[in-house]
PDB file of C-alpha atoms and ligand atoms in Angstrom:
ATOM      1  CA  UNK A  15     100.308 100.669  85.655  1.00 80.00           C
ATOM      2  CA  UNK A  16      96.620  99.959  86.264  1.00 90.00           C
ATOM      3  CA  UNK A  17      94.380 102.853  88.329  1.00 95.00           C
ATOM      4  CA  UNK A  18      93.645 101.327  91.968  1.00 96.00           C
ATOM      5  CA  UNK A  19      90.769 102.485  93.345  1.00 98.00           C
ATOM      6  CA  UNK A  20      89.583 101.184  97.015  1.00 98.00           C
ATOM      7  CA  UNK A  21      86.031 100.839  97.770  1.00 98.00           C
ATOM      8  CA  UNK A  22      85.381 101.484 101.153  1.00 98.00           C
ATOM      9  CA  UNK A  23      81.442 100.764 101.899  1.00 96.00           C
ATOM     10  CA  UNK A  24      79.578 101.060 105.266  1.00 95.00           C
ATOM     11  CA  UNK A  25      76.472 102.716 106.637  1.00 95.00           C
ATOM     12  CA  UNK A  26      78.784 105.906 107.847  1.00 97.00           C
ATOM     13  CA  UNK A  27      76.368 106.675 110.695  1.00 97.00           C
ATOM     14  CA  UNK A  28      78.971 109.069 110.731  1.00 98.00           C
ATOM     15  CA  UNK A  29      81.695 109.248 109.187  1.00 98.00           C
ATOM     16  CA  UNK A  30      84.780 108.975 111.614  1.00 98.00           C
ATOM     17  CA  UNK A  31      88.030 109.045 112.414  1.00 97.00           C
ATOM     18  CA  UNK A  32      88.635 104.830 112.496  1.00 97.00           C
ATOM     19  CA  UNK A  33      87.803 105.146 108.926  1.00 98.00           C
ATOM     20  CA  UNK A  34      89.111 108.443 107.594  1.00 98.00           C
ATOM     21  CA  UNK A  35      92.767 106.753 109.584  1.00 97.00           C
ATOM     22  CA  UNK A  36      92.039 103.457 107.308  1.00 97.00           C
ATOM     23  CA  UNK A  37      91.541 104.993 104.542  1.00 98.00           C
ATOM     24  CA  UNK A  38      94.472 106.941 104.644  1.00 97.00           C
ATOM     25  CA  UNK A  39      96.758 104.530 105.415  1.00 97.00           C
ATOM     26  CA  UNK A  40      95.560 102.251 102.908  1.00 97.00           C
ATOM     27  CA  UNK A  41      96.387 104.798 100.183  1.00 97.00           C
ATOM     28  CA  UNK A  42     100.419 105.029 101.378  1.00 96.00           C
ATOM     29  CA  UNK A  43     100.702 101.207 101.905  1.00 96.00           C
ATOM     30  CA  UNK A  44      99.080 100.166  98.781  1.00 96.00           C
ATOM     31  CA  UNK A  45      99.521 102.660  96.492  1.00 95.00           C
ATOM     32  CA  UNK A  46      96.526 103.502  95.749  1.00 97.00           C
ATOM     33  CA  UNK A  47      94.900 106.823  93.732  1.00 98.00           C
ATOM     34  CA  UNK A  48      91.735 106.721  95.528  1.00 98.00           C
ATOM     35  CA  UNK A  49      89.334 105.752  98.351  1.00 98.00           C
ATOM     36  CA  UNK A  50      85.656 105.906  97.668  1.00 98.00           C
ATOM     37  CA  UNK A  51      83.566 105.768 100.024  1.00 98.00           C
ATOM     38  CA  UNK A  52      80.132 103.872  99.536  1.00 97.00           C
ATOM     39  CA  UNK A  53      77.639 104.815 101.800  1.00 97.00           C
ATOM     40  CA  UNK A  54      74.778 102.417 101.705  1.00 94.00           C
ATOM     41  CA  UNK A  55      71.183 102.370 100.887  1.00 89.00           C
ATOM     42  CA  UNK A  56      69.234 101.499 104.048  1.00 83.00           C
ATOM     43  CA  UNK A  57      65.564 100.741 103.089  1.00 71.00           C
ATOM     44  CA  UNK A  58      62.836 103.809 104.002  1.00 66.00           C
ATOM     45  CA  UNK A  59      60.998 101.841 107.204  1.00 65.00           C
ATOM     46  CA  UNK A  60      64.058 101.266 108.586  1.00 59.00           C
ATOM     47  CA  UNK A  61      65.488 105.097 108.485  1.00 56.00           C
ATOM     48  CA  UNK A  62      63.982 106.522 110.945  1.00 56.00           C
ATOM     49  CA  UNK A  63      64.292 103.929 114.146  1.00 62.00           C
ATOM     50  CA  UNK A  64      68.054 102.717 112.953  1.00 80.00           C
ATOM     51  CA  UNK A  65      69.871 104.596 110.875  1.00 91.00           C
ATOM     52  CA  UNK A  66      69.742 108.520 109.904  1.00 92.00           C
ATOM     53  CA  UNK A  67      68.795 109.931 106.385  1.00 91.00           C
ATOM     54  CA  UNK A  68      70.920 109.134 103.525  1.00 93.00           C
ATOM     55  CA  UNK A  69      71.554 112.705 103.392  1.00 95.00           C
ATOM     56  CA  UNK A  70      72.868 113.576 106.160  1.00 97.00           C
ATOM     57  CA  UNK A  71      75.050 110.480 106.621  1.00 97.00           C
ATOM     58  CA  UNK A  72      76.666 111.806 102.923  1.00 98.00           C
ATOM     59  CA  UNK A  73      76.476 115.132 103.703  1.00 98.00           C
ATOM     60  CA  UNK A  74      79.275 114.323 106.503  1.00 98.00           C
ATOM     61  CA  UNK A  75      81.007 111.933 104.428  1.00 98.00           C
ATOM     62  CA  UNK A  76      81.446 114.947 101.980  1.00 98.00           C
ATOM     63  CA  UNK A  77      82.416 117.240 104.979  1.00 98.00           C
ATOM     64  CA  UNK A  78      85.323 114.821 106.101  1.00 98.00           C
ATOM     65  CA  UNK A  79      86.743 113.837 103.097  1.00 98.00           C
ATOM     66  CA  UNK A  80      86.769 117.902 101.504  1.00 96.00           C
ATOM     67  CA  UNK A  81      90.200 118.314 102.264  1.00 92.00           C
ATOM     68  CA  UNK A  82      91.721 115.506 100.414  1.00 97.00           C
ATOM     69  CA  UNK A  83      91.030 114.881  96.890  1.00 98.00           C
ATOM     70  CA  UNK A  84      92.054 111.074  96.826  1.00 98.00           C
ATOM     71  CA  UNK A  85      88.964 111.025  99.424  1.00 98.00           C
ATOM     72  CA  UNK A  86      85.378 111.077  97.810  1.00 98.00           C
ATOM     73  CA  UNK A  87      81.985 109.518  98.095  1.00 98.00           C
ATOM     74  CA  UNK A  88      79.868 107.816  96.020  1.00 97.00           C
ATOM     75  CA  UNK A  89      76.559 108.057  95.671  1.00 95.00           C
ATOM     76  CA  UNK A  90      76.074 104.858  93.484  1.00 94.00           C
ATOM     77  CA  UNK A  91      74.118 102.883  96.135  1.00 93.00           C
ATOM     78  CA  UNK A  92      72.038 105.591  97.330  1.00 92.00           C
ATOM     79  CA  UNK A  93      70.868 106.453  93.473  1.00 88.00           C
ATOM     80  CA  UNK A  94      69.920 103.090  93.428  1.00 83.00           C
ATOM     81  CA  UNK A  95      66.288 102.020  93.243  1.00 79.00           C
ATOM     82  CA  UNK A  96      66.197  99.475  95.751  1.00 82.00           C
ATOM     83  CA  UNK A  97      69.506  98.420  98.101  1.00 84.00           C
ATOM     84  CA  UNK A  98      71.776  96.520  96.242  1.00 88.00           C
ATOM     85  CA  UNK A  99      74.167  93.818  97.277  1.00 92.00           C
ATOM     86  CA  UNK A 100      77.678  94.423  97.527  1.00 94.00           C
ATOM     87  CA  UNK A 101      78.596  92.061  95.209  1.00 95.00           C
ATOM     88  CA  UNK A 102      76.363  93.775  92.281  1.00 93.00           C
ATOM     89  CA  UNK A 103      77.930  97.550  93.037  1.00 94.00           C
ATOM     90  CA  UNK A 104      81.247  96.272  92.872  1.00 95.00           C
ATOM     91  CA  UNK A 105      80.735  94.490  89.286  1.00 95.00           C
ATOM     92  CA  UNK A 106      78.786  97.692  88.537  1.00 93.00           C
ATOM     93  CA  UNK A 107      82.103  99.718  89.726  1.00 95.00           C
ATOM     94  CA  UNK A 108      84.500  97.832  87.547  1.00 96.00           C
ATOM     95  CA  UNK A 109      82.370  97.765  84.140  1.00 96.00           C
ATOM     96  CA  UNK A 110      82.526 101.683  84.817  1.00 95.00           C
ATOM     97  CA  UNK A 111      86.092 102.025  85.508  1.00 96.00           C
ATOM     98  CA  UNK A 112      87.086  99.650  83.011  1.00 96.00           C
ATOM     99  CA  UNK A 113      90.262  97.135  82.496  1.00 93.00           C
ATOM    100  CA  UNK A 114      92.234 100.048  83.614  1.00 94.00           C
ATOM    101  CA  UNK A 115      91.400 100.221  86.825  1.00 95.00           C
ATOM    102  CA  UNK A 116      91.897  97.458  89.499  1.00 95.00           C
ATOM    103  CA  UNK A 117      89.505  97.569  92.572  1.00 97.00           C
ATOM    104  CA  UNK A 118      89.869  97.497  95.972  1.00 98.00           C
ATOM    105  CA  UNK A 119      87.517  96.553  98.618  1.00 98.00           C
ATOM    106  CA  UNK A 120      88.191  97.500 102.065  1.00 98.00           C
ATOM    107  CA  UNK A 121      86.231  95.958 105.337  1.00 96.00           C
ATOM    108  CA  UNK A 122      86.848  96.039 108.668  1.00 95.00           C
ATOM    109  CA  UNK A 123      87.825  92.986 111.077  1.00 94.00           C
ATOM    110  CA  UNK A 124      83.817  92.944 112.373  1.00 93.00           C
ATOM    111  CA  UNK A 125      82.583  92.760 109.073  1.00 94.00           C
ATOM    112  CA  UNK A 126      85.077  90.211 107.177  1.00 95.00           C
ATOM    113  CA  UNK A 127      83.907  87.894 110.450  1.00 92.00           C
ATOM    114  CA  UNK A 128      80.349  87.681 109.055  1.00 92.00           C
ATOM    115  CA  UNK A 129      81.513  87.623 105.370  1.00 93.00           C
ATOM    116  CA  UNK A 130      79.711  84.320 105.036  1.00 92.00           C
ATOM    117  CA  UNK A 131      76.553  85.704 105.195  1.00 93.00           C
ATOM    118  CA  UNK A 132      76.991  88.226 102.412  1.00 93.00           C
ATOM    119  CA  UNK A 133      75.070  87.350  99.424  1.00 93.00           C
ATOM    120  CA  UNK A 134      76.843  85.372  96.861  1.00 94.00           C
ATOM    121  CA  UNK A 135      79.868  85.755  98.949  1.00 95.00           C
ATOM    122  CA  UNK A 136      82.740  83.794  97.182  1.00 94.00           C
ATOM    123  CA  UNK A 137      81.609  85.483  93.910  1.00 94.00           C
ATOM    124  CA  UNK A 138      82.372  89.036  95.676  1.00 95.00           C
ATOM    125  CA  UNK A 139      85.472  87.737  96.973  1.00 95.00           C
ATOM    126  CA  UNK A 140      86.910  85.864  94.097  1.00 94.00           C
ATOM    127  CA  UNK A 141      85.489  89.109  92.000  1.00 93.00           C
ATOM    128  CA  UNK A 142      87.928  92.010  92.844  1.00 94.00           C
ATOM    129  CA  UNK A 143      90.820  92.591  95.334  1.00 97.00           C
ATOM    130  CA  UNK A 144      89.848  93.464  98.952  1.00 98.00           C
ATOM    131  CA  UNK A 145      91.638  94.662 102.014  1.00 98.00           C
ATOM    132  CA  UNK A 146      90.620  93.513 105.599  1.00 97.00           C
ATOM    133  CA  UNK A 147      91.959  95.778 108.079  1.00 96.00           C
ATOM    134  CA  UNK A 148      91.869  94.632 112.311  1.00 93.00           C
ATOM    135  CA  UNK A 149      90.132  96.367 114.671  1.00 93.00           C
ATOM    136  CA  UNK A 150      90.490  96.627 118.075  1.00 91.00           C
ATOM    137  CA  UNK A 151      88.170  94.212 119.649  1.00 92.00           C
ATOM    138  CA  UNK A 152      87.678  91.655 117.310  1.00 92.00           C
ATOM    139  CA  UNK A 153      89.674  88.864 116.079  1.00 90.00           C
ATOM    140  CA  UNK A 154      90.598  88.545 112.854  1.00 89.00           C
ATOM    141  CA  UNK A 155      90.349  85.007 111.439  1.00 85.00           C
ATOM    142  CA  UNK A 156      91.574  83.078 108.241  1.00 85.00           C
ATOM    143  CA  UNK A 157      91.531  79.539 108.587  1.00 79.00           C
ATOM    144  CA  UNK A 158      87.982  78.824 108.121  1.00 82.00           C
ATOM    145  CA  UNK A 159      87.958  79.036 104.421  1.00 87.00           C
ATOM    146  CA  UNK A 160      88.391  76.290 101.422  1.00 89.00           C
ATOM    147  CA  UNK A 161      91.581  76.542  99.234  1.00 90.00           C
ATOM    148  CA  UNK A 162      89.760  78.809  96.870  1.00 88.00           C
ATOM    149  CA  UNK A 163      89.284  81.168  99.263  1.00 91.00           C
ATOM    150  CA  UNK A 164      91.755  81.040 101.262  1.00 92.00           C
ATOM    151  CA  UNK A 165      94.523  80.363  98.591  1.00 93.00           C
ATOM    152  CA  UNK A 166      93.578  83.925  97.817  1.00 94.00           C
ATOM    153  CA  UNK A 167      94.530  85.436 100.869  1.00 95.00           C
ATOM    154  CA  UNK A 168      97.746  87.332 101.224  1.00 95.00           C
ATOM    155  CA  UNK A 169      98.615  87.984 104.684  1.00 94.00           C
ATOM    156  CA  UNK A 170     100.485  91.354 105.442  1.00 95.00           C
ATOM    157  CA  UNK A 171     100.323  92.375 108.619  1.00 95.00           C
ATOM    158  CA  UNK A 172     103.745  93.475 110.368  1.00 93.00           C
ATOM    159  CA  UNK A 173     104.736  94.252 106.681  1.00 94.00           C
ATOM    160  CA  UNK A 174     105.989  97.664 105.774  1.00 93.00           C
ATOM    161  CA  UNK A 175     105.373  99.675 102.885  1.00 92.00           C
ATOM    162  CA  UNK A 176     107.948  98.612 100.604  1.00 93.00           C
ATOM    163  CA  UNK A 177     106.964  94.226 100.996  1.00 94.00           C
ATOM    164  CA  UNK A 178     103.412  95.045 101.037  1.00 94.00           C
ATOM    165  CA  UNK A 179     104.230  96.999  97.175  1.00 91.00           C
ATOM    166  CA  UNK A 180     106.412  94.169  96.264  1.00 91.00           C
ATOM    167  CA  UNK A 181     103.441  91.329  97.503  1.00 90.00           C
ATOM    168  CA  UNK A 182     101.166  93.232  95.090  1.00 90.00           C
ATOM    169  CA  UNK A 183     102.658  92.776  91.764  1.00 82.00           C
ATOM    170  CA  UNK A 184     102.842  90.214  89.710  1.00 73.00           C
ATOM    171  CA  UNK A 185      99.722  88.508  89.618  1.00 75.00           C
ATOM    172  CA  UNK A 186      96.219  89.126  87.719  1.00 77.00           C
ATOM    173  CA  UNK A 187      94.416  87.156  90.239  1.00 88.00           C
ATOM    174  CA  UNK A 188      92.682  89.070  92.640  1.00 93.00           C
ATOM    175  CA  UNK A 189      93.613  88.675  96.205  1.00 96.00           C
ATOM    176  CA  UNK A 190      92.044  88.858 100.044  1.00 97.00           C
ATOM    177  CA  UNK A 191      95.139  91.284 101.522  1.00 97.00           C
ATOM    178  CA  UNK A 192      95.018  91.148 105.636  1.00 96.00           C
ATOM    179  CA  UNK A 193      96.469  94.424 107.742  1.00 96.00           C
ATOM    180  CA  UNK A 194      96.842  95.225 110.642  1.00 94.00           C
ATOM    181  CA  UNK A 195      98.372  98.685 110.207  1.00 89.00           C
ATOM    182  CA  UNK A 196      95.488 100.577 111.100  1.00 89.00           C
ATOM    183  CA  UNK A 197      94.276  99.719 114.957  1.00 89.00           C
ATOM    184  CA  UNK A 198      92.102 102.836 115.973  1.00 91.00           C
ATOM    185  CA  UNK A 199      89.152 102.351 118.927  1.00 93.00           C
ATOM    186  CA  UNK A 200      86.351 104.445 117.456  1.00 95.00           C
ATOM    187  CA  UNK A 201      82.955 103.120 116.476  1.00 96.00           C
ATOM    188  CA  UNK A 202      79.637 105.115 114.921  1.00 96.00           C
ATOM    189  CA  UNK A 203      78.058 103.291 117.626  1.00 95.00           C
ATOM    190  CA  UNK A 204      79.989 104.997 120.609  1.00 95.00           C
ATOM    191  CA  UNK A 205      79.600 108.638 118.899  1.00 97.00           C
ATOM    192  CA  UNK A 206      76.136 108.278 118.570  1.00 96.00           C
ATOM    193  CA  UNK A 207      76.163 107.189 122.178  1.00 95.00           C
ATOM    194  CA  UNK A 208      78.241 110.594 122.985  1.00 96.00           C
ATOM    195  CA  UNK A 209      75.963 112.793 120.798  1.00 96.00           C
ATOM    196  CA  UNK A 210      72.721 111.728 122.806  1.00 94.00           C
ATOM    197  CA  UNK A 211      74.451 112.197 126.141  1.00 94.00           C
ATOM    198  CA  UNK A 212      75.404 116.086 124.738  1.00 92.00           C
ATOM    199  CA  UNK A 213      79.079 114.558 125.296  1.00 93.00           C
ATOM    200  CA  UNK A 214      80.304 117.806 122.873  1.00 89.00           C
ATOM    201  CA  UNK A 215      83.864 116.975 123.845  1.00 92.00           C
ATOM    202  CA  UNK A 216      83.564 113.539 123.451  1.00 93.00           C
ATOM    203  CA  UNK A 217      82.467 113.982 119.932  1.00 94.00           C
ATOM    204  CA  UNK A 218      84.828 116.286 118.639  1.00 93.00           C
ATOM    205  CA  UNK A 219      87.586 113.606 119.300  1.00 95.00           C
ATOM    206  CA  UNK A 220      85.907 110.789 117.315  1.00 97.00           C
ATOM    207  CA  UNK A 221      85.198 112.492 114.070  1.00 98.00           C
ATOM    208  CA  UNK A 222      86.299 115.836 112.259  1.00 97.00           C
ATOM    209  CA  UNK A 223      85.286 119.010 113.227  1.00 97.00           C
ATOM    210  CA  UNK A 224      83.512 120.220 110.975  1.00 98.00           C
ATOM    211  CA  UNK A 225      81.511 116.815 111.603  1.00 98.00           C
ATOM    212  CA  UNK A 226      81.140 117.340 115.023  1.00 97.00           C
ATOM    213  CA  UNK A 227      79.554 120.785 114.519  1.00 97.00           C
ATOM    214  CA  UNK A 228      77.344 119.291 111.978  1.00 98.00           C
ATOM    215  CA  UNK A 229      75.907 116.532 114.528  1.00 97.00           C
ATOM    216  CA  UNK A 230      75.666 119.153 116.981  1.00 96.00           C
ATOM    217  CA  UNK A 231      74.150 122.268 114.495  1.00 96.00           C
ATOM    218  CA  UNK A 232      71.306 119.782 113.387  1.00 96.00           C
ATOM    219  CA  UNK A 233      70.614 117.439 116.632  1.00 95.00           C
ATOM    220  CA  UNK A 234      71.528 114.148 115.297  1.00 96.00           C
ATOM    221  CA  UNK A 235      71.430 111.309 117.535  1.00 95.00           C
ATOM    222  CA  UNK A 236      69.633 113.218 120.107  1.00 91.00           C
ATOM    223  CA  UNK A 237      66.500 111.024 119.499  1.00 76.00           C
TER     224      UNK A 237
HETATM  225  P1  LIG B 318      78.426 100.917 113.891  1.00 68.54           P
HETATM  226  O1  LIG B 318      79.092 101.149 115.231  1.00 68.54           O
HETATM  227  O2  LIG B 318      77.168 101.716 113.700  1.00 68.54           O
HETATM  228  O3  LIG B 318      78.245  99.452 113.570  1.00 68.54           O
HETATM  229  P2  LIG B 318      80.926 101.276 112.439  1.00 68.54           P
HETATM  230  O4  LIG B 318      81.771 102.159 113.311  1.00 68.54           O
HETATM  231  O5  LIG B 318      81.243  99.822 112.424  1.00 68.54           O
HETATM  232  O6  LIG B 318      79.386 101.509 112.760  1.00 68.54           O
HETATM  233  P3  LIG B 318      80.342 101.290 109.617  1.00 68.54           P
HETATM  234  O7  LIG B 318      79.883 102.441 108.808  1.00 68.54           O
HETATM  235  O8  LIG B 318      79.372 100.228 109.925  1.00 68.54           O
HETATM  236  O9  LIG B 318      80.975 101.886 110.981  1.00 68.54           O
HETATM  237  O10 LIG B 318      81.670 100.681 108.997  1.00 68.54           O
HETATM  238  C1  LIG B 318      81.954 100.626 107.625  1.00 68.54           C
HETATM  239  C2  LIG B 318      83.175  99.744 107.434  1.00 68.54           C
HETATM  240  O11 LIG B 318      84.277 100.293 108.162  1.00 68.54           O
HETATM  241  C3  LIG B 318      83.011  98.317 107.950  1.00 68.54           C
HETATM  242  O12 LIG B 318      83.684  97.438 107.065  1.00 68.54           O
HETATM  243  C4  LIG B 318      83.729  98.338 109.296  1.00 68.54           C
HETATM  244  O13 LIG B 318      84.245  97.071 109.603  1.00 68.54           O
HETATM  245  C5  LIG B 318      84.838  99.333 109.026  1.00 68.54           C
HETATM  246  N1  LIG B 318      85.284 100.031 110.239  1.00 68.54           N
HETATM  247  C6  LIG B 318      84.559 100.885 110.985  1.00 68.54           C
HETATM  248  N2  LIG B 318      85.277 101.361 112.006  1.00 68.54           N
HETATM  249  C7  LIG B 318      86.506 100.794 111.928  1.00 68.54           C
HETATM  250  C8  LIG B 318      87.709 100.883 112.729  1.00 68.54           C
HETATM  251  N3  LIG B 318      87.771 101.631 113.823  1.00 68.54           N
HETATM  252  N4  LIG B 318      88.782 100.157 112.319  1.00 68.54           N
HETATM  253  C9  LIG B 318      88.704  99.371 111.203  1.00 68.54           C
HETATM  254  N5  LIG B 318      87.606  99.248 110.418  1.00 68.54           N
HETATM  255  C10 LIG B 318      86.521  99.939 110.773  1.00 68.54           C
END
């Protein structure tokens, strides 16, 4: 049987529990041996208004994922020399892992809504496997797609372990999996939110501890 390997890519600004509870549950239902996590390049004049240093926002990744070894983080967009487009890292990803290894890539309900507007979109889709998983608050939508999209699409929410395993084999195509087994209310936005208002409490039930402490030990999001 082929590796399967999900790439999970975001800006991680942190790291937190919504995605450490997909991740994990993506591994049980689909069998998979890993989730990477991708956090992205964000260009040098927008770091310091929007988003925090690339280090720090890995340096937590690293801190939540320490426990688990089918958790790790890759550094692959960060090392690169200008941002590149999702659809370049994950051909990049699979000429690395080779034939061997089928990829995943996972997305959230916000982001698959604006899908459209990725670069070269259909090529990323029709280029590896990918997992859409809901989130509270936004509606998760498939019929706006032509047949070569949406042909692709396997729907599998309200599916258990065992039909979502069985759905997956058989077929070299690669295919647009929908889930709704993870449905967890936390957003990077919100913690940031809790770390300027000193909400310590707040914060230490959105991400891992020893996340939390690092927010707190080095004043992130405290403007
Ligand atoms: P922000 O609030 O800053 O926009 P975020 O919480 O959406 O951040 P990102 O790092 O932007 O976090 O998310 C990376 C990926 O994880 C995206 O595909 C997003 O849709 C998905 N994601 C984030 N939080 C959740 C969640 N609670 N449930 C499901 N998917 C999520």
């Amino acid at each position: 049987m082929k590796r399967r390997i999900a790439l999970y890519g975001g800006t991680f600004d942190p790291v937190h529990l919504g995605h450490l509870e997909v991740a994990r549950r993506l591994l049980d239902l689909f069998a998979l041996d890993e989730v990477l996590f991708i956090p992205a390049y964000v260009a040098p004049h927008k770091r310091l208004t929007k988003v925090s240093p690339a280090l720090h926002r890995y340096a937590m990744l690293a801190l939540a994922t320490q426990g688990d070894a089918r958790l790790r983080v890759s550094t692959v967009e960060l090392d690169a020399p200008e941002k590149p487009y999702t659809v370049e890292t994950l051909e990049r990803m699979q000429q690395e892992f080779g034939a061997q290894t089928q990829l995943f890539f996972v997305m959230g309900a916000d982001s698959w809504g604006e899908i459209s507007t990725w670069r070269e979109w259909e090529r990323l889709l029709a280029g590896s496997n990918h997992i859409i998983v809901t989130r509270p608050g936004y509606e998760l939508q498939t019929g706006q797609f032509a047949p070569a999209v949406s042909e692709r699409i396997v729907d599998v929410r309200q599916s258990n372990q065992q039909e979502i395993r069985a759905r997956m084999n058989g077929t070299n195509e690669t295919r647009i999996y929908i889930t709704d087994a993870v449905m967890t209310d936390v957003s990077a936005t919100a913690i940031r939110a809790s770390a300027r208002a000193g909400l310590v409490q707040d914060l230490s039930q959105k991400v891992p501890p020893p996340v939390a402490e690092y927010i707190t030990k080095y004043g992130l999001y405290r403007d």
